[in-house]
Coordinates of C-alpha atoms in Angstrom, one line a residue:
M444 CA 20.8 78.8 -227.8
K445 CA 19.9 78.0 -231.4
K446 CA 23.4 78.7 -232.7
T447 CA 24.8 76.5 -229.9
L448 CA 22.4 73.7 -230.9
F449 CA 23.4 74.2 -234.6
F450 CA 27.1 73.8 -233.9
L451 CA 26.6 70.9 -231.6
T452 CA 24.6 69.1 -234.3
L453 CA 27.3 69.8 -236.9
T454 CA 30.0 68.4 -234.5
L455 CA 27.9 65.3 -233.8
L456 CA 27.3 64.8 -237.6
A457 CA 31.0 65.1 -238.3
F458 CA 31.8 62.4 -235.8
I459 CA 29.0 60.2 -237.1
S460 CA 30.1 60.5 -240.7
F461 CA 33.4 58.8 -239.9
G462 CA 31.9 56.3 -237.5
Q463 CA 33.6 57.8 -234.5
S464 CA 32.5 58.2 -230.9
Y465 CA 30.9 60.9 -228.9
R466 CA 30.4 61.1 -225.1
V467 CA 26.9 60.7 -223.5
N468 CA 27.2 62.6 -220.2
E469 CA 23.6 62.9 -218.9
T470 CA 22.7 59.3 -217.9
S471 CA 20.3 57.6 -215.6
D472 CA 23.0 56.2 -213.4
G473 CA 25.4 59.1 -213.4
V474 CA 28.0 57.1 -215.4
S475 CA 28.9 58.7 -218.8
F476 CA 29.8 56.5 -221.7
N477 CA 31.1 56.6 -225.3
C478 CA 28.7 55.9 -228.1
K479 CA 29.7 55.1 -231.6
M480 CA 27.4 55.8 -234.6
Q481 CA 28.2 54.7 -238.1
L482 CA 26.0 55.7 -241.1
L483 CA 24.8 52.6 -243.0
E484 CA 22.4 54.1 -245.5
E485 CA 20.4 57.2 -246.3
T486 CA 17.0 57.4 -247.8
K487 CA 14.9 60.5 -248.6
D488 CA 13.1 59.9 -245.3
F489 CA 15.7 58.9 -242.8
Q490 CA 19.4 58.1 -242.1
L491 CA 20.1 54.6 -240.8
Y492 CA 22.9 54.3 -238.3
K493 CA 24.6 51.3 -236.6
V494 CA 25.0 52.2 -233.0
S495 CA 27.1 50.6 -230.2
F496 CA 27.9 51.5 -226.6
P497 CA 29.1 49.5 -223.6
S498 CA 26.6 47.4 -221.7
P499 CA 26.6 48.5 -218.0
K500 CA 26.3 44.9 -216.9
A501 CA 28.0 43.1 -219.8
P502 CA 27.5 39.3 -220.1
F503 CA 30.6 37.1 -220.3
W504 CA 30.8 36.4 -224.1
K505 CA 32.5 38.9 -226.4
N506 CA 29.6 39.6 -228.8
A507 CA 27.5 40.9 -225.9
Q508 CA 29.9 43.3 -224.4
L509 CA 28.5 46.2 -226.4
V510 CA 24.8 47.1 -226.8
K511 CA 24.3 47.3 -230.5
G512 CA 21.3 48.6 -232.4
F513 CA 19.9 50.5 -235.4
Y514 CA 19.0 54.1 -235.1
Y515 CA 16.5 55.6 -237.6
K516 CA 16.9 59.3 -237.8
P517 CA 14.2 61.2 -239.7
I518 CA 15.4 63.7 -242.3
I519 CA 14.9 66.9 -240.3
S520 CA 15.7 70.4 -241.3
H521 CA 17.6 72.0 -238.4
D522 CA 16.4 75.5 -239.2
E523 CA 15.3 78.3 -236.9
D524 CA 11.9 76.6 -236.5
F525 CA 13.4 73.3 -235.5
K526 CA 11.8 71.6 -232.5
P527 CA 13.0 68.2 -231.1
R528 CA 10.6 65.3 -231.7
P529 CA 9.2 62.5 -229.6
A530 CA 11.3 59.3 -230.0
V531 CA 10.4 55.6 -229.9
L532 CA 12.4 52.7 -228.4
C533 CA 11.5 49.6 -230.4
M534 CA 12.0 46.2 -228.7
H535 CA 12.4 43.2 -230.9
I536 CA 10.7 39.8 -230.9
L537 CA 12.3 36.6 -229.6
G538 CA 13.1 35.0 -233.0
G539 CA 13.7 36.0 -236.6
N540 CA 16.3 38.4 -238.1
G541 CA 14.8 41.6 -236.7
G542 CA 13.0 42.5 -239.9
I543 CA 9.6 43.1 -238.4
T544 CA 11.1 45.4 -235.7
K545 CA 13.3 47.2 -238.2
G546 CA 10.2 47.8 -240.3
I547 CA 8.4 49.2 -237.2
A548 CA 11.3 51.5 -236.5
S549 CA 11.5 52.7 -240.1
F550 CA 7.7 53.3 -240.1
F551 CA 8.1 55.8 -237.2
A552 CA 11.1 57.5 -238.8
T553 CA 9.4 57.8 -242.2
N554 CA 6.6 59.6 -240.3
G555 CA 9.0 61.9 -238.5
L556 CA 9.7 60.2 -235.2
P557 CA 13.3 59.2 -234.3
A558 CA 13.4 55.4 -233.5
F559 CA 16.0 53.1 -232.0
M560 CA 16.0 49.3 -232.1
P561 CA 18.5 48.0 -229.5
M562 CA 19.5 44.3 -229.6
M563 CA 19.2 42.4 -226.4
P564 CA 21.9 39.8 -225.3
L565 CA 21.6 36.4 -227.0
F566 CA 19.8 37.9 -230.0
L567 CA 20.9 39.0 -233.5
D568 CA 24.4 40.6 -233.4
R569 CA 24.8 40.0 -229.7
R570 CA 24.6 36.2 -229.9
P571 CA 27.7 34.2 -229.0
N572 CA 29.3 32.4 -232.0
L573 CA 26.4 30.0 -231.8
S574 CA 22.7 30.2 -232.4
M575 CA 20.6 31.1 -229.4
N576 CA 19.3 27.5 -229.2
Q577 CA 22.8 26.1 -229.4
A578 CA 24.1 28.4 -226.7
L579 CA 21.2 27.7 -224.3
T580 CA 21.5 23.9 -224.7
S581 CA 25.3 23.9 -224.3
P582 CA 27.0 23.2 -221.0
D583 CA 27.2 27.0 -220.4
G584 CA 23.4 27.4 -221.2
P585 CA 22.4 28.5 -217.7
R586 CA 25.2 31.0 -217.6
Y587 CA 24.3 32.4 -221.0
L588 CA 20.7 32.8 -219.9
I589 CA 21.4 34.2 -216.4
E590 CA 23.9 36.8 -217.6
G591 CA 21.8 37.7 -220.6
L592 CA 18.7 38.3 -218.5
E593 CA 20.6 40.3 -215.9
A594 CA 22.0 42.6 -218.6
I595 CA 18.6 43.6 -220.0
P596 CA 17.5 46.3 -217.5
G597 CA 20.7 48.2 -217.7
D598 CA 20.9 47.9 -221.5
I599 CA 17.4 49.4 -221.8
R600 CA 18.3 52.3 -219.5
R601 CA 21.4 53.0 -221.5
S602 CA 19.4 52.9 -224.7
L603 CA 17.2 55.6 -223.3
D604 CA 20.3 57.6 -222.3
F605 CA 21.4 57.4 -225.9
L606 CA 18.1 58.5 -227.3
A607 CA 17.8 61.4 -224.9
S608 CA 21.3 62.6 -225.9
L609 CA 20.4 63.2 -229.5
P610 CA 19.6 66.9 -230.5
E611 CA 16.6 65.9 -232.6
V612 CA 15.0 64.0 -229.7
D613 CA 12.6 65.6 -227.2
K614 CA 13.8 63.9 -224.0
N615 CA 10.5 64.7 -222.3
H616 CA 8.7 62.5 -224.8
L617 CA 10.5 59.2 -224.8
N618 CA 8.2 56.3 -225.8
I619 CA 8.5 52.5 -226.2
I620 CA 6.9 49.8 -228.3
G621 CA 7.6 46.1 -228.3
T622 CA 6.3 42.8 -229.8
S623 CA 6.0 39.4 -228.1
L624 CA 9.1 39.1 -225.8
G625 CA 9.7 42.7 -226.8
G626 CA 6.2 43.6 -225.6
I627 CA 7.0 42.1 -222.2
L628 CA 10.3 43.9 -222.0
A629 CA 8.5 47.2 -223.1
A630 CA 6.1 46.7 -220.2
H631 CA 8.9 46.1 -217.8
A632 CA 10.8 49.1 -219.1
T633 CA 7.8 51.5 -218.9
G634 CA 7.4 50.5 -215.3
A635 CA 11.1 50.7 -214.4
N636 CA 12.0 53.9 -216.2
P637 CA 10.2 57.1 -215.2
R638 CA 11.6 58.8 -218.4
I639 CA 9.3 56.7 -220.6
E640 CA 6.2 58.7 -221.2
K641 CA 4.1 56.2 -223.2
G642 CA 4.2 52.5 -223.9
V643 CA 2.5 50.2 -226.5
F644 CA 2.8 46.5 -225.7
L645 CA 2.1 44.1 -228.6
L646 CA 1.4 40.4 -227.9
G647 CA 2.8 40.7 -224.3
G648 CA 1.6 39.7 -220.9
G649 CA 2.4 39.0 -217.3
D650 CA 3.9 36.2 -215.2
L651 CA 7.1 35.7 -217.3
A652 CA 8.2 32.7 -215.3
D653 CA 5.0 30.9 -216.3
L654 CA 5.4 31.9 -219.9
L655 CA 8.9 30.6 -220.0
S656 CA 7.9 27.3 -218.5
Q657 CA 5.4 26.4 -221.2
G658 CA 6.3 23.8 -223.7
N659 CA 5.9 25.7 -227.0
E660 CA 8.7 25.9 -229.6
E661 CA 9.4 29.5 -229.0
V662 CA 10.6 29.1 -225.4
A663 CA 11.7 25.5 -225.4
P664 CA 15.5 26.3 -225.3
I665 CA 15.0 28.8 -222.5
A666 CA 12.8 26.4 -220.5
L667 CA 15.5 23.7 -220.9
A668 CA 18.3 26.1 -219.7
I669 CA 16.1 26.9 -216.6
Q670 CA 15.4 23.2 -216.0
F671 CA 19.1 22.2 -216.0
C672 CA 20.3 25.3 -214.1
P673 CA 22.4 23.9 -211.2
P674 CA 20.8 24.4 -207.7
P675 CA 23.2 27.2 -206.6
A676 CA 22.2 29.3 -209.6
Q677 CA 18.4 28.7 -209.3
A678 CA 17.9 31.6 -207.0
R679 CA 19.9 33.8 -209.3
I680 CA 17.9 32.9 -212.4
K681 CA 14.6 33.4 -210.6
N682 CA 15.8 36.8 -209.5
A683 CA 16.9 37.7 -213.0
I684 CA 13.4 36.8 -214.3
Q685 CA 11.7 38.8 -211.6
Q686 CA 13.9 41.9 -212.5
I687 CA 12.1 42.1 -215.8
E688 CA 8.6 40.9 -214.7
P689 CA 6.1 43.5 -215.7
L690 CA 3.7 42.6 -212.8
N691 CA 6.4 43.8 -210.3
Y692 CA 5.9 47.3 -211.7
A693 CA 2.1 47.2 -211.7
D694 CA 1.8 50.3 -209.4
V695 CA 3.8 52.5 -211.7
L696 CA 2.2 51.1 -214.8
A697 CA -1.2 51.7 -213.3
K698 CA -0.5 55.4 -212.8
K699 CA 0.7 55.8 -216.4
A700 CA -2.4 53.8 -217.6
A701 CA -4.7 56.1 -215.6
Q702 CA -3.1 59.1 -217.5
G703 CA -3.9 57.3 -220.8
N704 CA -0.3 56.5 -221.6
I705 CA -0.5 52.7 -221.9
R706 CA -2.0 50.5 -224.7
M707 CA -2.0 46.8 -225.1
Y708 CA -2.8 44.8 -228.2
N709 CA -3.2 41.0 -228.0
A710 CA -4.3 38.1 -230.2
E711 CA -7.5 36.2 -229.4
N712 CA -6.0 32.8 -230.1
D713 CA -2.4 33.4 -228.9
Q714 CA -0.7 30.1 -228.3
I715 CA 2.6 31.7 -227.0
V716 CA 1.2 34.3 -224.7
P717 CA -2.2 32.9 -223.6
Y718 CA -5.1 35.1 -222.8
A719 CA -4.8 34.3 -219.1
N720 CA -1.3 35.9 -219.0
T721 CA -2.5 38.8 -221.1
K722 CA -5.4 39.5 -218.8
K723 CA -3.3 39.2 -215.7
L724 CA -1.2 42.1 -216.8
A725 CA -4.1 44.2 -218.2
D726 CA -6.0 43.8 -214.9
A727 CA -3.0 44.5 -212.7
I728 CA -2.5 47.9 -214.4
G729 CA -6.1 48.8 -214.8
L730 CA -6.6 48.7 -218.6
E731 CA -10.1 48.6 -220.0
L732 CA -11.1 46.4 -222.8
E733 CA -11.7 48.3 -226.1
K734 CA -10.4 51.5 -224.5
D735 CA -6.7 50.9 -224.0
F736 CA -6.7 47.1 -224.1
F737 CA -7.5 45.5 -227.5
I738 CA -8.0 41.9 -228.5
M739 CA -7.5 41.2 -232.2
P740 CA -10.2 38.6 -233.2
G741 CA -9.5 35.4 -235.1
V742 CA -5.7 35.5 -235.1
D743 CA -2.9 33.8 -233.1
H744 CA 0.6 34.8 -232.1
Y745 CA 1.9 34.5 -235.7
T746 CA -1.1 35.6 -237.8
A747 CA -1.5 38.7 -235.6
I748 CA 0.7 40.4 -238.2
A749 CA -2.7 41.0 -239.9
G750 CA -3.4 43.7 -237.3
L751 CA 0.0 45.4 -237.6
P752 CA -1.2 48.0 -240.2
K753 CA -4.0 49.4 -238.0
L754 CA -2.1 49.3 -234.7
L755 CA 1.0 51.0 -236.1
S756 CA -1.1 53.8 -237.4
E757 CA -2.7 54.1 -234.0
A758 CA 0.7 54.0 -232.2
L759 CA 2.0 56.7 -234.4
E760 CA -0.9 59.0 -233.5
F761 CA -0.5 58.0 -229.9
F762 CA 3.2 58.9 -229.7
Q763 CA 3.1 62.1 -231.8
T764 CA 2.7 65.6 -230.4
P765 CA 0.6 68.1 -232.4
E766 CA 3.9 69.8 -233.4
S767 CA 5.6 66.6 -234.6
A768 CA 2.4 65.5 -236.5
Q769 CA 2.3 68.9 -238.3
A770 CA 6.0 68.7 -239.1
A771 CA 5.6 65.2 -240.6
A772 CA 2.7 66.4 -242.7
N773 CA 4.6 69.4 -244.0
S774 CA 7.5 67.1 -244.9
A775 CA 5.3 64.8 -246.8
E776 CA 3.7 67.7 -248.6
N777 CA 7.1 69.1 -249.7
S778 CA 8.2 65.8 -251.3
K779 CA 7.7 66.6 -255.0
D780 CA 10.7 65.0 -256.8
H781 CA 10.1 62.6 -259.7
D782 CA 10.8 59.3 -257.9
T783 CA 8.6 60.3 -255.0
A784 CA 5.8 61.3 -257.2
V785 CA 5.9 58.1 -259.2
I786 CA 6.0 55.9 -256.1
K787 CA 3.1 57.8 -254.5
G788 CA 1.0 57.4 -257.7
L789 CA 1.9 53.7 -258.3
F790 CA 1.2 52.6 -254.7
Q791 CA -2.0 54.6 -254.5
E792 CA -3.2 52.6 -257.5
L793 CA -2.1 49.3 -255.8
Q794 CA -3.8 50.4 -252.6
F795 CA -7.1 50.9 -254.5
L796 CA -6.8 47.4 -256.0
L797 CA -5.8 45.6 -252.8
A798 CA -8.4 47.3 -250.7
G799 CA -11.0 46.9 -253.3
T800 CA -12.1 50.5 -252.8
P801 CA -12.3 52.6 -255.9
A802 CA -12.8 56.4 -255.7
P803 CA -16.5 57.4 -254.9
G804 CA -18.7 57.0 -258.0
K805 CA -15.9 55.2 -259.9
A806 CA -14.9 51.6 -260.6
I807 CA -11.8 49.5 -260.9
D808 CA -11.4 48.1 -264.4
I809 CA -8.3 46.0 -265.0
E810 CA -7.4 43.4 -267.6
M811 CA -4.1 41.5 -267.8
A812 CA -2.4 38.7 -269.6
I813 CA -0.4 36.3 -267.3
R814 CA 2.3 33.8 -268.1
F815 CA 4.1 31.5 -265.6
L816 CA 7.4 29.9 -266.8
E817 CA 9.5 27.3 -265.1
R818 CA 13.1 26.9 -266.5
G819 CA 12.1 28.7 -269.6
N820 CA 9.0 26.5 -270.3
E821 CA 5.5 27.9 -270.1
K822 CA 3.5 26.1 -267.3
F823 CA 0.3 28.0 -267.6
A824 CA -1.0 31.3 -269.1
G825 CA -4.2 33.2 -269.7
N826 CA -6.2 36.4 -269.2
L827 CA -7.6 37.8 -266.0
A828 CA -10.1 40.7 -265.8
I829 CA -11.2 42.5 -262.6
N830 CA -14.1 44.9 -262.1
I831 CA -14.9 46.4 -258.7
D832 CA -17.2 49.3 -257.6
A833 CA -18.6 50.2 -254.2
N834 CA -20.9 47.2 -253.9
R835 CA -20.2 44.9 -256.8
H836 CA -17.3 42.9 -258.3
R837 CA -16.5 40.6 -261.1
I838 CA -13.5 38.4 -261.8
L839 CA -13.2 36.6 -265.2
L840 CA -10.6 34.1 -266.4
S841 CA -10.4 33.5 -270.2
D842 CA -8.2 31.7 -272.7
W843 CA -6.3 29.8 -270.1
R844 CA -3.9 27.0 -271.0
G845 CA -2.0 24.7 -268.7
L846 CA -4.8 24.2 -266.2
G847 CA -6.2 21.0 -267.5
D848 CA -9.8 21.3 -268.6
I849 CA -10.2 24.8 -267.2
T850 CA -9.9 27.4 -269.9
A851 CA -12.4 29.9 -268.6
A852 CA -14.3 30.7 -265.5
G853 CA -15.8 33.6 -263.6
F854 CA -17.5 34.8 -260.4
G855 CA -18.9 38.0 -259.1
V856 CA -21.7 39.8 -257.3
A857 CA -24.2 42.0 -259.2
D858 CA -27.5 42.1 -257.4
T859 CA -26.8 38.6 -256.2
P860 CA -23.7 36.3 -256.4
W861 CA -23.0 34.2 -259.5
V862 CA -20.5 31.7 -260.8
T863 CA -19.9 30.7 -264.5
S864 CA -17.8 27.9 -266.0
G865 CA -15.9 27.7 -269.3
N866 CA -18.7 25.8 -271.0
G867 CA -21.2 28.6 -270.4
T868 CA -23.0 27.0 -267.4
Q869 CA -24.2 29.6 -265.0
F870 CA -25.1 29.4 -261.3
L871 CA -27.2 32.4 -260.2
G872 CA -27.8 33.1 -256.6
D873 CA -31.2 34.0 -255.2
E874 CA -32.1 36.8 -252.9
T875 CA -31.0 34.8 -249.8
P876 CA -28.5 36.9 -247.7
A877 CA -25.0 35.5 -248.1
P878 CA -21.7 36.1 -246.3
T879 CA -19.1 38.0 -248.3
L880 CA -16.4 35.9 -250.0
L881 CA -13.7 37.8 -248.1
S882 CA -15.1 36.8 -244.8
L883 CA -14.8 33.1 -245.7
L884 CA -11.2 33.2 -246.9
P885 CA -8.3 32.1 -244.6
T886 CA -7.3 34.5 -241.8
T887 CA -3.7 34.3 -243.1
L888 CA -4.7 35.4 -246.6
T889 CA -6.9 38.2 -245.2
G890 CA -3.9 39.2 -243.1
Y891 CA -1.6 39.4 -246.1
R892 CA -4.2 41.5 -247.9
Q893 CA -4.5 43.9 -244.9
M894 CA -0.7 44.1 -244.6
G895 CA -0.4 44.8 -248.3
T896 CA -3.0 47.5 -248.2
F897 CA -1.3 49.1 -245.2
L898 CA 2.1 49.0 -246.9
C899 CA 0.7 50.5 -250.1
Q900 CA -1.1 53.2 -248.0
N901 CA 2.0 54.1 -246.1
I902 CA 4.1 54.2 -249.3
A903 CA 1.5 56.2 -251.2
T904 CA 1.5 58.8 -248.3
T905 CA 5.2 59.1 -247.9
G906 CA 6.4 58.4 -251.5
S907 CA 9.1 56.1 -249.9
L908 CA 9.8 52.4 -250.0
A909 CA 11.7 52.6 -246.7
L910 CA 9.2 50.4 -244.8
L911 CA 9.5 47.6 -247.4
Q912 CA 13.3 48.0 -247.5
Q913 CA 13.6 47.3 -243.8
M914 CA 10.9 44.6 -243.6
A915 CA 11.9 42.7 -246.7
G916 CA 15.4 43.8 -247.3
L917 CA 14.7 45.0 -250.9
T918 CA 16.7 47.5 -252.9
Y919 CA 15.3 49.5 -255.8
D920 CA 16.2 52.0 -258.6
F921 CA 14.4 53.8 -261.4
T922 CA 15.8 53.0 -264.8
G923 CA 14.7 53.3 -268.5
K924 CA 13.6 56.3 -270.5
D925 CA 12.3 59.1 -268.2
R926 CA 13.0 56.8 -265.3
Q927 CA 9.7 54.9 -265.9
N928 CA 11.0 51.5 -264.9
L929 CA 11.0 50.5 -261.3
D930 CA 13.6 47.8 -260.7
I931 CA 13.3 46.0 -257.4
K932 CA 15.5 43.3 -256.0
V933 CA 14.4 41.1 -253.0
E934 CA 16.7 38.2 -252.0
D935 CA 17.1 36.1 -255.2
R936 CA 14.1 37.7 -257.0
N937 CA 14.1 40.6 -259.4
I938 CA 10.9 42.6 -260.0
L939 CA 10.7 44.9 -263.0
I940 CA 7.7 47.2 -263.2
Q941 CA 7.2 49.2 -266.4
L942 CA 5.1 52.2 -265.9
D943 CA 2.8 54.3 -267.9
G944 CA 2.6 57.4 -265.9
H945 CA 1.7 56.2 -262.4
C946 CA 0.0 53.0 -263.6
P947 CA 1.8 49.7 -264.2
K948 CA 2.2 48.7 -267.8
S949 CA 3.8 45.4 -267.2
I950 CA 5.4 43.4 -264.3
Q951 CA 8.0 40.7 -264.5
V952 CA 9.1 38.7 -261.5
A953 CA 12.2 36.6 -262.2
G954 CA 13.6 34.0 -259.8
P955 CA 16.4 31.4 -260.2
D956 CA 14.1 28.9 -262.0
T957 CA 10.8 30.7 -262.5
M958 CA 9.4 33.8 -264.1
V959 CA 6.0 35.5 -264.0
Q960 CA 5.1 37.9 -266.7
I961 CA 2.1 40.2 -266.5
E962 CA 1.0 42.6 -269.3
F963 CA -1.8 45.0 -268.6
K964 CA -4.3 45.5 -271.4
R965 CA -6.3 47.9 -269.3
W966 CA -5.7 49.6 -265.9
S967 CA -8.0 52.1 -264.5
T968 CA -9.0 52.7 -260.8
Q969 CA -11.1 55.7 -261.9
A970 CA -13.3 54.1 -264.6
E971 CA -16.9 55.0 -265.2
V972 CA -19.3 52.6 -263.6
K973 CA -21.1 50.3 -266.1
D974 CA -23.8 47.8 -265.0
E975 CA -22.8 45.4 -267.7
D976 CA -19.3 45.1 -266.3
F977 CA -20.7 43.1 -263.3
L978 CA -22.9 40.7 -265.1
P979 CA -21.9 37.1 -266.0
P980 CA -20.5 36.7 -269.5
N981 CA -22.9 35.4 -272.1
A982 CA -25.8 36.5 -270.0
D983 CA -28.2 34.9 -272.4
A984 CA -26.6 31.4 -272.3
P985 CA -29.3 28.7 -271.9
A986 CA -27.5 26.6 -269.2
K987 CA -28.6 28.4 -266.1
F988 CA -29.3 27.1 -262.6
N989 CA -30.8 29.1 -259.8
V990 CA -29.2 28.3 -256.4
N991 CA -29.1 29.4 -252.8
S992 CA -26.8 32.4 -252.5
D993 CA -25.4 31.2 -249.2
D994 CA -24.5 27.8 -250.7
L995 CA -23.0 29.4 -253.8
V996 CA -20.7 31.7 -251.9
R997 CA -19.6 29.0 -249.4
S998 CA -18.9 26.5 -252.2
L999 CA -16.8 29.1 -254.1
A1000 CA -14.9 29.9 -250.9
A1001 CA -14.2 26.2 -250.3
V1002 CA -12.8 25.8 -253.9
L1003 CA -10.6 29.0 -253.5
N1004 CA -9.4 27.9 -250.1
H1005 CA -8.4 24.5 -251.4
G1006 CA -6.6 26.1 -254.4
M1007 CA -4.7 28.5 -252.2
T1008 CA -3.7 25.8 -249.7
T1009 CA -2.5 23.6 -252.6
L1010 CA -0.4 26.5 -254.0
I1011 CA 1.1 27.3 -250.5
V1012 CA 2.0 23.6 -249.9
K1013 CA 3.6 23.3 -253.3

């Protein structure tokens, strides 16, 4: 059996290498089909393939005749101990270029689970030679919508057929995850396909007809196409919507939920999928709040990305079997090449900094010189020092130029919060309990910090930039003596990180008209804790004012929020 599997795998790989087809014979509808796989790239963690196969109910326009998608195959050793892995079908969002869903798929593959992101009709490579908005608002808009919706159930079934045909996939453990529209389609698919074992629905809900009738910018083109659908086609479009309505599969979903195989994550302030629609689906399938139904506080449909780090980690654990989790851990442990070791070390350091969590009993102690240039001319420059331990922090700006009258400033928390200005004036908080500064910063900024921490944690664990490659489209290489320079390209920006071991020595970010240069004078996330590192500078300065700690922190948060808003607007 093992020899047969080995030769089948070799044959399949031979076809794949040349982008040729193989036959999928075991299918849900008994109809076999040809599948083409073409290798696009290979990382140390996975191989990325462009996949295509015929749609069983193909829409009328040429680009939608084939189901197209991206398959992320983990690097798996097919030795005598090889065991097929659980696989994940990843359903994409309504808008964008697929980057978020590609990132989700690459996350699972990097952690050992095969993942496939199929494209639905009207999206990405399956759009007509128009944007989705142009197609839906054209004279053929109703037909585009009707035939696109009607194709979805069959395209998902065939995507499952494809996954189940792969030798590295355990067809008894097929799972699905989806976001926004993809979350709704994932809920439909989990109810409609007995082969799906577990489902995770992100930002989804029930009553699709109601969601599509709302006047938000996300669904406006679809709502218009429905509105102007001619009377003879109205019944057809309503039927197409009902075919993918998750509430119509509530009985099946409820049985899977009772087995602990369903999870839903939604945003408290979601303006695209309102809480009423979310709760309608959760109640219909018997999910329990904080058990298998989770509401992310303080975020909306777009800022919910702040919760992605946590829920992806939970989804990975949810989909893994004990065997696949151990195999992924063994693979990570065996990654010891130079590039992997450097990436692990560097992003572990960045994780400490972003999370603000030094090792127990240690402190973060970093000082850097920063220059910002525009068209070769210096706009501003200065020094920044950061000290953080388990309960205290200090941030100091010194010798700044280009910021008007501001040449120096600082703030921190020792026993109580404090703020100091360039002229030596100090504002010292009293013992009044005050909120933390982080709790008063914008949700979006907090989300970016959480996302950055998650990415750093993932990269530090795997030693791979694969997740960032898929989400941001970056490329990278190690250059310089002993391969100690990490050269990253993202769109029209080039980031060069010079390393001293696993710590950054300098960072240069170059764009078409701007450049940021950072030289690190000190970098340690394992420094000895010193009480004086958390006190205001010039602690003996005469100009001191004792103020209410709560007022001090809130005033500082207001200034920082204003500054960040100004930077974002500009």
